[in-house]
């Protein structure tokens, strides 16, 4: 793994890897069902944009997340592009079995580092989640890489502060089980850049061989500032949601993820290699409001790139 040190000279910018979560985190909170064909066409369009990874769907209970009840069909019908990893969110063993059956490239297990949010989202205490996910990792037995998303890593909308020591303790337990990566999730946009700098520093020092991904929501307008703090701290992997859709239905006040195209546009303008075709991405981003039937928060799709000039009035 190629995690640059903080002393990387500014001229040598690291490659940044984006994971698109619009069809999972983005869609799961939408009130109106999005047709299976539309989801498949969207994933196929995203596959042509240069993403490192796409979180296609989740293998959750169809009663809990009815939007994603078509997970098998979506995974079965998308056109997989070599070089793009197709990952899925998995809450339990049943979900893992479905994900393996669907030949997902990665299983993204989820639990919350906040007890109250874990009870709301997964209907069990954290220790029980950890035991269940330990069993999942044992059953998968290295056949498919495992990532673990830790919800509410920067704070919980019900409990408030989540101590860094708590986050590190849960991360430690999963790293000890041999997971490939950890996604540090700011589920309800409570993180601020100074906190992010501290957290990414601590996690990289502690887990130098683990792929660390940062997952921000823009609930309080700090999303891109947090991306910048992460990049400056040496992080190269991010989740984003096209149009800025998204949110956890079991976290009060949750709202959209950082908009992928806004984050990629920012990093691209700063000279980072994101591997993305920004023009193609903006074309897809401009379809999002039609797909969900309402305006979306993403800004660059509306304003255009900073290089898109206008005739003088
Ligand atoms: N896939 C499909 N169905 C599942 C399932 C899975 N992974 N896990 C549970 N179910 C079904 C069970 O078969 C059962 O169905 P039934 O009522 O028809 O018998 C029902 O869901 C309840 O099962 P149970 O084991 O009691 O689970 P639960 O009610 O405690 O739910 C979760 C636990 C985690 C599976 C469920 O709450 C869930 O899927 N939550 C979604 C979390 C999420 O995605 N949040 C947003 C992203 S962070
Ligand atoms: Zn999220």
Tab-separated table of C-alpha atoms and ligand atoms in Angstrom:
chain	number	residue	atom	x	y	z
A	1	UNK	CA	0.000	0.000	0.000
A	2	UNK	CA	1.265	3.428	-0.892
A	3	UNK	CA	0.375	5.800	1.892
A	4	UNK	CA	2.414	8.957	1.520
A	5	UNK	CA	4.029	10.514	4.538
A	6	UNK	CA	3.079	13.990	5.653
A	7	UNK	CA	6.462	15.196	4.445
A	8	UNK	CA	5.514	14.450	0.794
A	9	UNK	CA	6.711	17.506	-1.124
A	10	UNK	CA	3.794	19.513	-2.468
A	11	UNK	CA	4.977	18.939	-6.069
A	12	UNK	CA	4.533	15.161	-5.711
A	13	UNK	CA	0.859	14.761	-4.991
A	14	UNK	CA	-0.396	11.293	-4.092
A	15	UNK	CA	-2.965	9.383	-6.148
A	16	UNK	CA	-6.421	9.683	-4.564
A	17	UNK	CA	-8.896	6.776	-4.672
A	18	UNK	CA	-12.636	7.408	-4.686
A	19	UNK	CA	-15.397	5.029	-3.662
A	20	UNK	CA	-18.806	6.065	-4.976
A	21	UNK	CA	-21.628	5.321	-2.514
A	22	UNK	CA	-24.586	7.042	-4.212
A	23	UNK	CA	-26.457	3.843	-4.993
A	24	UNK	CA	-26.083	2.623	-1.366
A	25	UNK	CA	-25.720	5.455	1.179
A	26	UNK	CA	-27.197	7.893	-1.355
A	27	UNK	CA	-30.341	5.955	-2.155
A	28	UNK	CA	-31.098	4.252	1.193
A	29	UNK	CA	-32.716	7.367	2.675
A	30	UNK	CA	-34.719	8.348	-0.439
A	31	UNK	CA	-38.477	8.029	0.122
A	32	UNK	CA	-39.484	6.867	-3.376
A	33	UNK	CA	-38.286	3.540	-4.760
A	34	UNK	CA	-35.780	3.927	-7.572
A	35	UNK	CA	-36.321	1.391	-10.342
A	36	UNK	CA	-33.857	-1.489	-10.536
A	37	UNK	CA	-33.076	-0.684	-14.189
A	38	UNK	CA	-32.239	2.906	-13.213
A	39	UNK	CA	-29.855	1.721	-10.482
A	40	UNK	CA	-28.111	-0.644	-12.896
A	41	UNK	CA	-27.784	2.036	-15.595
A	42	UNK	CA	-26.349	4.432	-13.006
A	43	UNK	CA	-23.741	1.950	-11.744
A	44	UNK	CA	-22.782	1.189	-15.359
A	45	UNK	CA	-22.378	4.903	-16.103
A	46	UNK	CA	-20.287	5.354	-12.922
A	47	UNK	CA	-18.074	2.419	-13.917
A	48	UNK	CA	-16.901	4.476	-16.918
A	49	UNK	CA	-15.877	7.489	-14.804
A	50	UNK	CA	-12.664	6.188	-13.235
A	51	UNK	CA	-13.725	5.169	-9.722
A	52	UNK	CA	-11.481	2.838	-7.762
A	53	UNK	CA	-14.552	1.359	-6.070
A	54	UNK	CA	-18.339	1.524	-6.222
A	55	UNK	CA	-20.507	0.574	-3.238
A	56	UNK	CA	-23.332	-0.831	-5.299
A	57	UNK	CA	-25.939	-1.740	-2.697
A	58	UNK	CA	-26.436	-3.326	0.715
A	59	UNK	CA	-27.493	-6.829	1.695
A	60	UNK	CA	-29.646	-5.684	4.575
A	61	UNK	CA	-33.129	-6.656	5.668
A	62	UNK	CA	-35.617	-5.568	2.962
A	63	UNK	CA	-37.898	-4.462	5.799
A	64	UNK	CA	-35.205	-2.184	7.219
A	65	UNK	CA	-34.017	-0.775	3.873
A	66	UNK	CA	-36.755	-1.399	1.283
A	67	UNK	CA	-34.941	0.753	-1.303
A	68	UNK	CA	-32.212	-1.869	-1.614
A	69	UNK	CA	-34.415	-4.963	-1.683
A	70	UNK	CA	-33.252	-5.559	-5.279
A	71	UNK	CA	-29.580	-6.025	-4.276
A	72	UNK	CA	-29.198	-9.470	-5.934
A	73	UNK	CA	-30.645	-8.307	-9.227
A	74	UNK	CA	-28.529	-5.152	-9.310
A	75	UNK	CA	-25.320	-7.053	-8.512
A	76	UNK	CA	-26.210	-9.694	-11.105
A	77	UNK	CA	-26.934	-7.318	-13.967
A	78	UNK	CA	-24.300	-4.559	-13.713
A	79	UNK	CA	-21.458	-4.658	-16.267
A	80	UNK	CA	-18.290	-5.043	-14.246
A	81	UNK	CA	-15.338	-3.048	-15.529
A	82	UNK	CA	-11.885	-4.497	-14.771
A	83	UNK	CA	-10.030	-2.298	-12.293
A	84	UNK	CA	-13.203	-1.148	-10.522
A	85	UNK	CA	-14.027	-2.920	-7.255
A	86	UNK	CA	-17.714	-3.569	-6.627
A	87	UNK	CA	-18.325	-3.559	-2.881
A	88	UNK	CA	-21.513	-4.015	-0.835
A	89	UNK	CA	-22.581	-3.124	2.699
A	90	UNK	CA	-23.192	-6.126	4.945
A	91	UNK	CA	-24.721	-5.956	8.464
A	92	UNK	CA	-24.740	-9.645	9.436
A	93	UNK	CA	-24.020	-13.255	8.400
A	94	UNK	CA	-27.161	-13.493	6.281
A	95	UNK	CA	-26.009	-10.398	4.393
A	96	UNK	CA	-22.515	-11.851	3.971
A	97	UNK	CA	-23.891	-15.060	2.470
A	98	UNK	CA	-25.966	-13.040	-0.004
A	99	UNK	CA	-22.948	-10.857	-0.854
A	100	UNK	CA	-20.679	-13.869	-1.477
A	101	UNK	CA	-23.375	-15.429	-3.662
A	102	UNK	CA	-23.457	-12.181	-5.672
A	103	UNK	CA	-19.680	-12.300	-6.120
A	104	UNK	CA	-19.039	-8.917	-4.544
A	105	UNK	CA	-15.368	-7.902	-4.781
A	106	UNK	CA	-15.375	-6.727	-1.162
A	107	UNK	CA	-17.636	-7.017	1.858
A	108	UNK	CA	-18.067	-3.754	3.709
A	109	UNK	CA	-19.158	-4.770	7.210
A	110	UNK	CA	-20.748	-2.111	9.366
A	111	UNK	CA	-21.082	-1.329	13.025
A	112	UNK	CA	-21.211	1.845	15.033
A	113	UNK	CA	-18.674	2.900	17.638
A	114	UNK	CA	-21.604	4.534	19.490
A	115	UNK	CA	-23.683	2.106	21.544
A	116	UNK	CA	-26.893	4.110	21.090
A	117	UNK	CA	-26.503	4.417	17.323
A	118	UNK	CA	-25.613	0.738	17.002
A	119	UNK	CA	-28.787	-0.191	18.891
A	120	UNK	CA	-30.845	2.093	16.610
A	121	UNK	CA	-29.230	1.009	13.357
A	122	UNK	CA	-28.425	-2.659	13.869
A	123	UNK	CA	-30.753	-3.472	16.811
A	124	UNK	CA	-28.018	-4.902	18.981
A	125	UNK	CA	-25.301	-3.727	21.378
A	126	UNK	CA	-21.819	-3.174	19.960
A	127	UNK	CA	-20.398	-6.318	21.589
A	128	UNK	CA	-23.020	-8.445	19.877
A	129	UNK	CA	-22.318	-6.752	16.532
A	130	UNK	CA	-18.625	-7.366	16.986
A	131	UNK	CA	-19.222	-11.044	17.774
A	132	UNK	CA	-21.501	-11.387	14.728
A	133	UNK	CA	-19.013	-9.661	12.425
A	134	UNK	CA	-16.177	-11.792	13.841
A	135	UNK	CA	-18.194	-14.814	12.777
A	136	UNK	CA	-18.690	-13.280	9.301
A	137	UNK	CA	-14.938	-12.775	8.942
A	138	UNK	CA	-14.347	-16.376	10.045
A	139	UNK	CA	-16.868	-17.711	7.501
A	140	UNK	CA	-15.522	-15.566	4.627
A	141	UNK	CA	-12.093	-16.972	5.520
A	142	UNK	CA	-10.075	-14.745	3.189
A	143	UNK	CA	-12.098	-15.538	0.056
A	144	UNK	CA	-13.112	-11.879	-0.320
A	145	UNK	CA	-11.415	-8.799	1.147
A	146	UNK	CA	-13.162	-7.283	4.154
A	147	UNK	CA	-13.577	-3.608	4.949
A	148	UNK	CA	-15.246	-2.431	8.131
A	149	UNK	CA	-17.157	0.852	8.251
A	150	UNK	CA	-17.235	2.354	11.734
A	151	UNK	CA	-20.273	4.634	12.018
A	152	UNK	CA	-20.333	7.728	14.248
A	153	UNK	CA	-16.534	7.757	14.519
A	154	UNK	CA	-16.466	11.523	15.034
A	155	UNK	CA	-19.505	11.831	17.270
A	156	UNK	CA	-23.010	10.473	17.761
A	157	UNK	CA	-26.201	12.513	17.306
A	158	UNK	CA	-27.622	10.882	20.462
A	159	UNK	CA	-24.567	10.414	22.714
A	160	UNK	CA	-22.446	13.378	21.597
A	161	UNK	CA	-18.670	13.013	21.726
A	162	UNK	CA	-17.157	9.656	20.901
A	163	UNK	CA	-13.700	9.531	22.478
A	164	UNK	CA	-10.819	8.855	20.102
A	165	UNK	CA	-9.786	6.020	22.438
A	166	UNK	CA	-13.145	4.315	21.795
A	167	UNK	CA	-12.681	4.549	18.023
A	168	UNK	CA	-9.123	3.219	18.286
A	169	UNK	CA	-10.212	0.346	20.518
A	170	UNK	CA	-12.840	-0.870	17.987
A	171	UNK	CA	-10.457	-0.339	15.075
A	172	UNK	CA	-7.829	-2.364	16.927
A	173	UNK	CA	-10.193	-5.294	17.384
A	174	UNK	CA	-10.987	-5.451	13.661
A	175	UNK	CA	-7.375	-4.984	12.567
A	176	UNK	CA	-6.489	-7.913	14.833
A	177	UNK	CA	-8.975	-10.011	12.829
A	178	UNK	CA	-7.024	-9.234	9.642
A	179	UNK	CA	-9.422	-6.903	7.824
A	180	UNK	CA	-7.980	-5.148	4.780
A	181	UNK	CA	-9.497	-1.758	5.451
A	182	UNK	CA	-11.382	0.480	7.827
A	183	UNK	CA	-13.734	3.280	6.830
A	184	UNK	CA	-13.973	6.011	9.411
A	185	UNK	CA	-17.483	7.409	9.071
A	186	UNK	CA	-18.768	10.805	10.118
A	187	UNK	CA	-22.340	9.588	9.886
A	188	UNK	CA	-24.074	12.845	10.762
A	189	UNK	CA	-21.509	15.489	9.820
A	190	UNK	CA	-20.165	16.223	13.321
A	191	UNK	CA	-16.451	16.195	12.443
A	192	UNK	CA	-14.460	19.399	12.078
A	193	UNK	CA	-11.055	19.756	10.399
A	194	UNK	CA	-8.977	20.025	13.591
A	195	UNK	CA	-10.572	16.832	14.922
A	196	UNK	CA	-10.061	15.103	11.566
A	197	UNK	CA	-6.357	16.010	11.589
A	198	UNK	CA	-6.010	14.474	15.050
A	199	UNK	CA	-7.965	11.315	14.206
A	200	UNK	CA	-6.212	10.561	10.902
A	201	UNK	CA	-2.835	11.115	12.524
A	202	UNK	CA	-3.655	8.710	15.353
A	203	UNK	CA	-5.123	6.045	13.060
A	204	UNK	CA	-2.279	6.126	10.530
A	205	UNK	CA	0.332	5.895	13.261
A	206	UNK	CA	-1.506	3.018	14.899
A	207	UNK	CA	-2.540	1.101	11.757
A	208	UNK	CA	0.104	1.762	9.078
A	209	UNK	CA	-0.788	-1.387	7.103
A	210	UNK	CA	-4.565	-0.906	7.019
A	211	UNK	CA	-6.339	0.838	4.108
A	212	UNK	CA	-7.992	3.824	5.733
A	213	UNK	CA	-10.964	5.472	4.000
A	214	UNK	CA	-12.681	8.633	5.226
A	215	UNK	CA	-16.450	8.951	4.894
A	216	UNK	CA	-17.876	12.407	5.475
A	217	UNK	CA	-21.370	13.832	5.453
A	218	UNK	CA	-21.832	17.516	4.714
A	219	UNK	CA	-24.587	18.004	7.285
A	220	UNK	CA	-22.952	21.132	8.717
A	221	UNK	CA	-21.043	22.333	5.656
A	222	UNK	CA	-17.681	20.974	6.860
A	223	UNK	CA	-17.437	18.081	4.404
A	224	UNK	CA	-14.850	19.427	1.950
A	225	UNK	CA	-12.843	21.089	4.714
A	226	UNK	CA	-12.647	17.655	6.322
A	227	UNK	CA	-11.528	16.085	3.038
A	228	UNK	CA	-8.769	18.684	2.819
A	229	UNK	CA	-7.677	18.061	6.418
A	230	UNK	CA	-7.560	14.322	5.644
A	231	UNK	CA	-5.536	14.719	2.458
A	232	UNK	CA	-3.113	17.044	4.195
A	233	UNK	CA	-2.808	14.392	6.896
A	234	UNK	CA	-1.870	11.708	4.340
A	235	UNK	CA	-5.245	10.034	3.622
A	236	UNK	CA	-5.756	8.910	0.002
A	237	UNK	CA	-9.120	7.093	0.115
A	238	UNK	CA	-12.550	8.696	0.306
A	239	UNK	CA	-16.199	7.800	0.043
A	240	UNK	CA	-18.443	10.265	-1.735
A	241	UNK	CA	-21.974	10.305	-3.060
A	242	UNK	CA	-22.873	11.741	-6.447
A	243	UNK	CA	-25.003	14.852	-6.072
A	244	UNK	CA	-24.385	14.809	-2.315
A	245	UNK	CA	-27.247	12.399	-1.663
A	246	UNK	CA	-27.295	10.171	1.371
A	247	UNK	CA	-27.772	9.575	5.049
A	248	UNK	CA	-28.454	6.852	7.577
A	249	UNK	CA	-32.191	6.356	8.183
A	250	UNK	CA	-31.414	5.409	11.809
A	251	UNK	CA	-29.392	8.516	12.707
A	252	UNK	CA	-31.528	11.527	13.664
A	253	UNK	CA	-30.761	14.562	11.511
A	254	UNK	CA	-28.652	12.644	9.011
A	255	UNK	CA	-28.224	14.273	5.615
A	256	UNK	CA	-26.144	13.923	2.494
A	257	UNK	CA	-22.625	12.631	2.038
A	258	UNK	CA	-20.017	14.922	0.582
A	259	UNK	CA	-20.758	15.305	-3.095
A	260	UNK	CA	-18.288	13.131	-5.004
A	261	UNK	CA	-18.072	15.500	-7.936
A	262	UNK	CA	-17.460	18.543	-5.707
A	263	UNK	CA	-14.689	16.742	-3.782
A	264	UNK	CA	-13.095	15.348	-6.951
A	265	UNK	CA	-13.313	18.756	-8.642
A	266	UNK	CA	-11.560	20.366	-5.655
A	267	UNK	CA	-8.750	17.820	-5.521
A	268	UNK	CA	-8.375	17.873	-9.307
A	269	UNK	CA	-8.059	21.686	-9.240
A	270	UNK	CA	-5.357	21.345	-6.566
A	271	UNK	CA	-3.353	19.025	-8.817
A	272	UNK	CA	-4.148	15.657	-7.257
A	273	UNK	CA	-4.511	12.653	-9.550
A	274	UNK	CA	-7.947	11.264	-8.764
A	275	UNK	CA	-8.011	8.920	-11.758
A	276	UNK	CA	-11.419	10.346	-12.588
A	277	UNK	CA	-12.891	11.628	-15.859
A	278	UNK	CA	-14.488	14.732	-14.364
A	279	UNK	CA	-16.363	15.629	-17.544
A	280	UNK	CA	-18.012	12.207	-17.714
A	281	UNK	CA	-18.700	12.348	-13.979
A	282	UNK	CA	-20.471	15.716	-14.230
A	283	UNK	CA	-22.628	14.394	-17.052
A	284	UNK	CA	-23.799	11.594	-14.737
A	285	UNK	CA	-24.079	13.968	-11.750
A	286	UNK	CA	-26.490	16.148	-13.752
A	287	UNK	CA	-28.888	13.190	-13.988
A	288	UNK	CA	-29.154	12.735	-10.211
A	289	UNK	CA	-31.989	15.181	-9.567
A	290	UNK	CA	-34.039	13.477	-12.293
A	291	UNK	CA	-33.322	10.049	-10.820
A	292	UNK	CA	-34.407	10.966	-7.274
A	293	UNK	CA	-37.085	13.490	-8.312
A	294	UNK	CA	-35.799	16.470	-6.331
A	295	UNK	CA	-32.966	18.974	-6.227
A	296	UNK	CA	-29.625	17.649	-4.944
A	297	UNK	CA	-26.992	19.538	-2.915
A	298	UNK	CA	-23.969	19.054	-5.234
A	299	UNK	CA	-22.679	22.409	-6.477
A	300	UNK	CA	-20.196	21.858	-9.309
A	301	UNK	CA	-22.765	20.077	-11.494
A	302	UNK	CA	-24.821	23.292	-11.346
A	303	UNK	CA	-22.024	25.876	-11.474
A	304	UNK	CA	-19.707	24.050	-13.883
A	305	UNK	CA	-15.983	23.571	-13.420
A	306	UNK	CA	-13.720	26.499	-12.617
A	307	UNK	CA	-12.292	26.021	-16.114
A	308	UNK	CA	-15.729	26.393	-17.778
A	309	UNK	CA	-15.671	30.032	-18.873
A	310	UNK	CA	-18.620	32.165	-19.914
A	311	UNK	CA	-18.918	34.759	-22.647
A	312	UNK	CA	-18.777	38.338	-21.339
A	313	UNK	CA	-22.289	39.743	-20.875
B	1	LIG	N1	-30.787	-9.863	4.420
B	1	LIG	C1	-32.086	-10.145	4.264
B	1	LIG	N2	-32.955	-10.289	5.267
B	1	LIG	C2	-32.470	-10.170	6.505
B	1	LIG	C3	-31.130	-9.872	6.756
B	1	LIG	C4	-30.266	-9.721	5.651
B	1	LIG	N3	-28.971	-9.410	5.796
B	1	LIG	N4	-30.942	-9.802	8.077
B	1	LIG	C5	-32.141	-10.033	8.663
B	1	LIG	N5	-33.063	-10.243	7.684
B	1	LIG	C6	-34.488	-10.492	7.878
B	1	LIG	C7	-34.759	-11.731	8.658
B	1	LIG	O1	-34.835	-12.834	7.777
B	1	LIG	C8	-36.083	-11.423	9.281
B	1	LIG	O2	-37.095	-11.566	8.314
B	1	LIG	P1	-38.565	-12.057	8.749
B	1	LIG	O3	-39.102	-10.982	9.638
B	1	LIG	O4	-39.271	-12.141	7.446
B	1	LIG	O5	-38.344	-13.346	9.443
B	1	LIG	C9	-35.977	-9.938	9.577
B	1	LIG	O6	-34.999	-9.442	8.663
B	1	LIG	C10	-35.534	-9.646	10.971
B	1	LIG	O7	-34.393	-10.412	11.253
B	1	LIG	P2	-33.526	-10.270	12.579
B	1	LIG	O8	-32.399	-11.204	12.535
B	1	LIG	O9	-34.449	-10.282	13.763
B	1	LIG	O10	-32.895	-8.871	12.374
B	1	LIG	P3	-33.307	-7.506	12.995
B	1	LIG	O11	-34.723	-7.178	12.848
B	1	LIG	O12	-32.651	-7.412	14.324
B	1	LIG	O13	-32.527	-6.569	11.965
B	1	LIG	C11	-30.629	-5.924	10.697
B	1	LIG	C12	-31.128	-6.457	11.992
B	1	LIG	C13	-29.272	-5.290	10.955
B	1	LIG	C14	-30.461	-7.038	9.698
B	1	LIG	C15	-31.589	-4.914	10.095
B	1	LIG	O14	-31.966	-3.974	11.064
B	1	LIG	C16	-30.987	-4.188	8.917
B	1	LIG	O15	-30.828	-4.746	7.834
B	1	LIG	N6	-30.707	-2.895	9.100
B	1	LIG	C17	-30.176	-2.053	8.078
B	1	LIG	C18	-29.041	-1.240	8.605
B	1	LIG	C19	-28.564	-0.282	7.562
B	1	LIG	O16	-28.310	-0.617	6.426
B	1	LIG	N7	-28.447	0.995	7.963
B	1	LIG	C20	-28.013	2.023	7.114
B	1	LIG	C21	-26.602	1.895	6.720
B	1	LIG	S1	-25.437	2.212	7.990
B	2	LIG	ZN1	-22.827	7.597	5.419
